[in-house]
GROMACS .gro file of C-alpha atoms in nm:
model
  253
    1MET     CA    1   3.817   2.423  10.894
    2TYR     CA    2   3.583   2.642  11.112
    3GLN     CA    3   3.501   2.963  10.903
    4VAL     CA    4   3.567   3.282  11.081
    5ILE     CA    5   3.523   3.622  10.974
    6ILE     CA    6   3.665   3.945  11.132
    7VAL     CA    7   3.467   4.291  11.204
    8ASP     CA    8   3.622   4.598  11.279
    9ASP     CA    9   3.604   4.949  11.120
   10GLU     CA   10   4.009   4.986  11.136
   11ALA     CA   11   4.174   4.819  10.891
   12LYS     CA   12   4.487   4.802  11.071
   13ILE     CA   13   4.331   4.592  11.320
   14ARG     CA   14   4.148   4.401  11.065
   15ASN     CA   15   4.430   4.251  10.829
   16GLY     CA   16   4.697   4.240  11.149
   17ILE     CA   17   4.472   3.960  11.323
   18ALA     CA   18   4.328   3.848  10.999
   19GLY     CA   19   4.714   3.802  10.832
   20LEU     CA   20   4.964   3.760  11.142
   21PHE     CA   21   4.773   3.490  11.352
   22PRO     CA   22   4.815   3.134  11.234
   23TRP     CA   23   4.488   3.037  11.204
   24SER     CA   24   4.495   2.712  11.030
   25GLN     CA   25   4.706   2.536  11.284
   26LEU     CA   26   4.403   2.615  11.522
   27GLY     CA   27   4.151   2.455  11.282
   28PHE     CA   28   4.009   2.794  11.152
   29GLU     CA   29   4.001   2.974  10.865
   30ILE     CA   30   3.931   3.356  10.784
   31ALA     CA   31   3.611   3.366  10.545
   32GLY     CA   32   3.618   3.735  10.537
   33CYS     CA   33   3.683   4.096  10.676
   34PHE     CA   34   3.439   4.368  10.707
   35SER     CA   35   3.436   4.762  10.825
   36ASN     CA   36   3.093   4.749  11.001
   37GLY     CA   37   2.875   4.516  11.161
   38LYS     CA   38   2.583   4.584  10.840
   39ALA     CA   39   2.837   4.431  10.595
   40ALA     CA   40   2.902   4.128  10.806
   41TYR     CA   41   2.547   4.057  10.917
   42GLU     CA   42   2.418   4.054  10.538
   43TYR     CA   43   2.735   3.784  10.461
   44THR     CA   44   2.650   3.586  10.796
   45LEU     CA   45   2.282   3.540  10.692
   46ALA     CA   46   2.381   3.403  10.301
   47ASN     CA   47   2.693   3.220  10.380
   48HIS     CA   48   2.820   2.970  10.644
   49VAL     CA   49   3.016   3.090  10.950
   50ASP     CA   50   3.121   2.944  11.255
   51LEU     CA   51   3.268   3.228  11.451
   52ILE     CA   52   3.286   3.602  11.425
   53LEU     CA   53   3.542   3.829  11.641
   54SER     CA   54   3.414   4.196  11.605
   55ASP     CA   55   3.472   4.534  11.757
   56ILE     CA   56   3.180   4.704  11.971
   57ARG     CA   57   3.204   5.064  11.844
   58MET     CA   58   3.135   5.073  11.468
   59PRO     CA   59   3.003   5.258  11.234
   60ILE     CA   60   2.644   5.175  11.073
   61MET     CA   61   2.591   4.874  11.279
   62ASP     CA   62   2.782   4.837  11.591
   63GLY     CA   63   2.892   4.496  11.737
   64LEU     CA   64   2.550   4.472  11.975
   65GLU     CA   65   2.325   4.543  11.713
   66LEU     CA   66   2.498   4.273  11.495
   67SER     CA   67   2.542   4.006  11.798
   68GLU     CA   68   2.130   4.049  11.883
   69LYS     CA   69   2.015   4.044  11.519
   70LEU     CA   70   2.229   3.711  11.396
   71LEU     CA   71   2.171   3.521  11.744
   72GLU     CA   72   1.782   3.583  11.656
   73LYS     CA   73   1.870   3.404  11.365
   74LYS     CA   74   2.176   3.175  11.387
   75ASP     CA   75   2.378   2.947  11.611
   76ILE     CA   76   2.692   3.128  11.578
   77LYS     CA   77   2.993   3.231  11.835
   78ILE     CA   78   3.096   3.567  11.888
   79ILE     CA   79   3.344   3.720  12.037
   80PHE     CA   80   3.417   4.072  12.113
   81PHE     CA   81   3.676   4.274  12.097
   82SER     CA   82   3.660   4.596  12.344
   83GLY     CA   83   3.835   4.833  12.559
   84TYR     CA   84   3.821   4.906  12.930
   85GLN     CA   85   3.540   5.163  12.867
   86ASP     CA   86   3.302   4.903  12.701
   87PHE     CA   87   3.259   4.716  12.978
   88GLU     CA   88   2.931   4.757  13.043
   89TYR     CA   89   2.846   4.685  12.664
   90VAL     CA   90   3.042   4.362  12.718
   91ARG     CA   91   2.796   4.271  13.016
   92ARG     CA   92   2.522   4.348  12.785
   93ALA     CA   93   2.653   4.135  12.513
   94LEU     CA   94   2.736   3.844  12.730
   95ARG     CA   95   2.365   3.828  12.832
   96THR     CA   96   2.257   3.811  12.493
   97GLY     CA   97   2.472   3.520  12.398
   98VAL     CA   98   2.816   3.647  12.291
   99VAL     CA   99   3.070   3.382  12.396
  100ASP     CA  100   3.374   3.598  12.516
  101TYR     CA  101   3.533   3.917  12.475
  102LEU     CA  102   3.928   4.007  12.450
  103LEU     CA  103   4.047   4.356  12.534
  104LYS     CA  104   4.226   4.579  12.313
  105PRO     CA  105   4.494   4.598  12.212
  106VAL     CA  106   4.437   4.194  12.173
  107LYS     CA  107   4.745   3.985  12.312
  108TYR     CA  108   4.863   3.695  12.101
  109ASP     CA  109   4.842   3.437  12.397
  110ASP     CA  110   4.487   3.567  12.499
  111LEU     CA  111   4.361   3.520  12.151
  112VAL     CA  112   4.503   3.158  12.127
  113ASP     CA  113   4.347   3.056  12.443
  114CYS     CA  114   4.026   3.206  12.369
  115LEU     CA  115   4.044   3.034  12.014
  116THR     CA  116   4.126   2.700  12.169
  117ARG     CA  117   3.850   2.718  12.390
  118ILE     CA  118   3.584   2.812  12.102
  119ARG     CA  119   3.723   2.537  11.882
  120ASP     CA  120   3.692   2.240  12.166
  121ARG     CA  121   3.330   2.394  12.240
  122LEU     CA  122   3.254   2.352  11.832
  123ASN     CA  123   3.401   2.026  11.810
  124ARG     CA  124   3.183   1.893  12.107
  125GLU     CA  125   2.889   2.038  11.947
  126THR     CA  126   2.930   1.935  11.615
  127HIS     CA  127   3.068   1.574  11.736
  128ALA     CA  128   3.392   1.629  11.581
  129THR     CA  129   3.499   1.363  11.331
  130PRO     CA  130   3.775   1.135  11.386
  131ALA     CA  131   3.913   1.321  11.073
  132ARG     CA  132   3.917   1.643  11.226
  133GLU     CA  133   4.064   1.499  11.587
  134GLU     CA  134   4.322   1.328  11.389
  135GLU     CA  135   4.418   1.660  11.198
  136ASN     CA  136   4.439   1.851  11.556
  137LEU     CA  137   4.659   1.609  11.666
  138SER     CA  138   4.876   1.602  11.333
  139TYR     CA  139   4.941   1.945  11.398
  140TYR     CA  140   5.051   1.922  11.741
  141GLU     CA  141   5.280   1.610  11.641
  142LYS     CA  142   5.442   1.848  11.362
  143ILE     CA  143   5.491   2.143  11.640
  144ILE     CA  144   5.678   1.887  11.856
  145SER     CA  145   5.857   1.713  11.550
  146LEU     CA  146   5.981   2.034  11.410
  147VAL     CA  147   6.084   2.161  11.759
  148LYS     CA  148   6.263   1.862  11.861
  149ASN     CA  149   6.457   1.840  11.514
  150TYR     CA  150   6.576   2.195  11.594
  151LEU     CA  151   6.691   2.086  11.941
  152ASP     CA  152   6.865   1.782  11.806
  153THR     CA  153   7.072   1.983  11.559
  154ASP     CA  154   7.153   2.302  11.701
  155TYR     CA  155   7.133   2.239  12.079
  156GLN     CA  156   7.453   2.439  12.113
  157ASN     CA  157   7.278   2.756  12.067
  158ALA     CA  158   6.887   2.660  12.100
  159THR     CA  159   6.638   2.873  12.270
  160LEU     CA  160   6.263   2.863  12.325
  161GLU     CA  161   6.236   3.212  12.143
  162GLN     CA  162   6.407   3.074  11.861
  163ALA     CA  163   6.233   2.768  11.838
  164ALA     CA  164   5.913   2.966  11.889
  165ARG     CA  165   5.958   3.202  11.578
  166LEU     CA  166   6.080   2.841  11.394
  167VAL     CA  167   5.719   2.716  11.425
  168ASN     CA  168   5.549   3.076  11.466
  169LEU     CA  169   5.387   3.057  11.767
  170SER     CA  170   5.463   3.242  12.104
  171PRO     CA  171   5.681   3.111  12.356
  172ASN     CA  172   5.449   3.073  12.620
  173TYR     CA  173   5.200   2.867  12.379
  174LEU     CA  174   5.501   2.657  12.244
  175SER     CA  175   5.611   2.563  12.599
  176ARG     CA  176   5.256   2.490  12.678
  177ILE     CA  177   5.227   2.247  12.364
  178MET     CA  178   5.537   2.074  12.468
  179LYS     CA  179   5.400   2.021  12.853
  180GLU     CA  180   5.071   1.907  12.741
  181HIS     CA  181   5.117   1.712  12.400
  182SER     CA  182   5.479   1.562  12.433
  183ASP     CA  183   5.656   1.317  12.674
  184VAL     CA  184   5.900   1.602  12.766
  185ASN     CA  185   5.892   1.967  12.800
  186PHE     CA  186   6.093   2.216  12.610
  187SER     CA  187   6.381   2.292  12.859
  188ASP     CA  188   6.428   1.885  12.981
  189TYR     CA  189   6.419   1.770  12.644
  190LEU     CA  190   6.739   2.058  12.535
  191LEU     CA  191   6.894   1.941  12.856
  192LYS     CA  192   6.859   1.568  12.786
  193THR     CA  193   7.038   1.646  12.412
  194ARG     CA  194   7.299   1.848  12.549
  195MET     CA  195   7.391   1.576  12.792
  196GLU     CA  196   7.360   1.276  12.543
  197ASN     CA  197   7.603   1.455  12.305
  198ALA     CA  198   7.856   1.603  12.604
  199ALA     CA  199   7.864   1.196  12.712
  200ARG     CA  200   7.944   1.132  12.355
  201MET     CA  201   8.217   1.340  12.305
  202LEU     CA  202   8.355   1.263  12.668
  203LYS     CA  203   8.429   0.919  12.501
  204ASP     CA  204   8.650   1.063  12.208
  205ILE     CA  205   8.961   1.193  12.392
  206GLY     CA  206   8.976   1.424  12.114
  207TYR     CA  207   8.760   1.676  12.310
  208LYS     CA  208   8.895   1.839  12.576
  209GLN     CA  209   8.613   1.920  12.844
  210TYR     CA  210   8.602   2.279  12.789
  211GLU     CA  211   8.554   2.223  12.448
  212ILE     CA  212   8.295   1.982  12.516
  213ALA     CA  213   8.114   2.239  12.747
  214ASP     CA  214   8.138   2.497  12.489
  215ARG     CA  215   8.012   2.254  12.229
  216VAL     CA  216   7.714   2.209  12.408
  217GLY     CA  217   7.600   2.553  12.504
  218TYR     CA  218   7.792   2.628  12.833
  219ASP     CA  219   7.990   2.922  12.838
  220ASN     CA  220   8.130   2.826  13.207
  221PRO     CA  221   8.292   2.494  13.214
  222LYS     CA  222   8.185   2.429  13.598
  223ASN     CA  223   7.783   2.520  13.481
  224PHE     CA  224   7.860   2.261  13.256
  225SER     CA  225   8.020   2.007  13.515
  226ARG     CA  226   7.756   2.092  13.745
  227ALA     CA  227   7.446   2.014  13.497
  228PHE     CA  228   7.631   1.688  13.395
  229HIS     CA  229   7.676   1.563  13.775
  230GLN     CA  230   7.286   1.637  13.843
  231TYR     CA  231   7.225   1.468  13.504
  232PHE     CA  232   7.441   1.151  13.513
  233HIS     CA  233   7.520   1.115  13.910
  234MET     CA  234   7.914   1.150  13.841
  235THR     CA  235   8.106   1.430  13.729
  236PRO     CA  236   8.238   1.471  13.334
  237SER     CA  237   8.596   1.326  13.439
  238GLN     CA  238   8.440   1.016  13.623
  239TYR     CA  239   8.204   0.938  13.294
  240ARG     CA  240   8.512   0.969  13.113
  241LYS     CA  241   8.717   0.745  13.315
  242SER     CA  242   8.475   0.493  13.329
  243ASN     CA  243   8.442   0.457  12.954
  244GLY     CA  244   8.829   0.426  12.928
  245ALA     CA  245   8.898   0.769  12.803
  246ASP     CA  246   9.090   0.936  13.058
  247HIS     CA  247   9.352   1.126  12.910
  248ASP     CA  248   9.232   1.474  12.899
  249TYR     CA  249   9.512   1.781  12.993
  250GLY     CA  250   9.188   2.059  12.909
  251GLY     CA  251   8.984   1.873  13.177
  252ILE     CA  252   8.732   2.012  13.483
  253SER     CA  253   8.632   1.833  13.775
   0.00000   0.00000   0.00000
């Protein structure tokens, strides 16, 4: 795990970022939180730190002084939090070696994107071991496995938002993981699961077609029929007949 410290004079911001974000899932660990640059500076000199997330305006020692002093002594990654009014400070910081900045209030997806870039950069610089690469791979595999299991068991009511809550990620980030690290994206896997279960139920004449539509998540039977036809290139009735189960008095074409 890469070691991270958070520096901000507002306790609510420090605790929120430290406690609400799934750091370990991206390969980071919170080593400490500090209310001013001086305390962070002293800690970093005495301990190993890979990344600092810091506010710019703070008492005792601000973020700019912290970055200038540290970057003279250590090879460390620094990200600033800033408001629009601090942009001149940010430009100065970027010239001194600060790697990125995020606008306050910090958005979840922006932080994920930034940390992913930093992690990949640290991996390249430290020649990431196969064990670390395997750790990152297993993280994505675990997320995808949990989501697919959720869709397999709750396909009737499944949503991207609910799946994201299940794995403690934002919907946008989960969608990106599914797209980049799986053989199928979220919506396609949900459609596949619904259609395959619908096909299974159509082979049983005990199910009316409108009941099947509802069971696989379609309030409107016509929408279900349209989706089924697009997926299998035949209507539910045609599929049922082709499988020898054509006695359905609650059918839809």
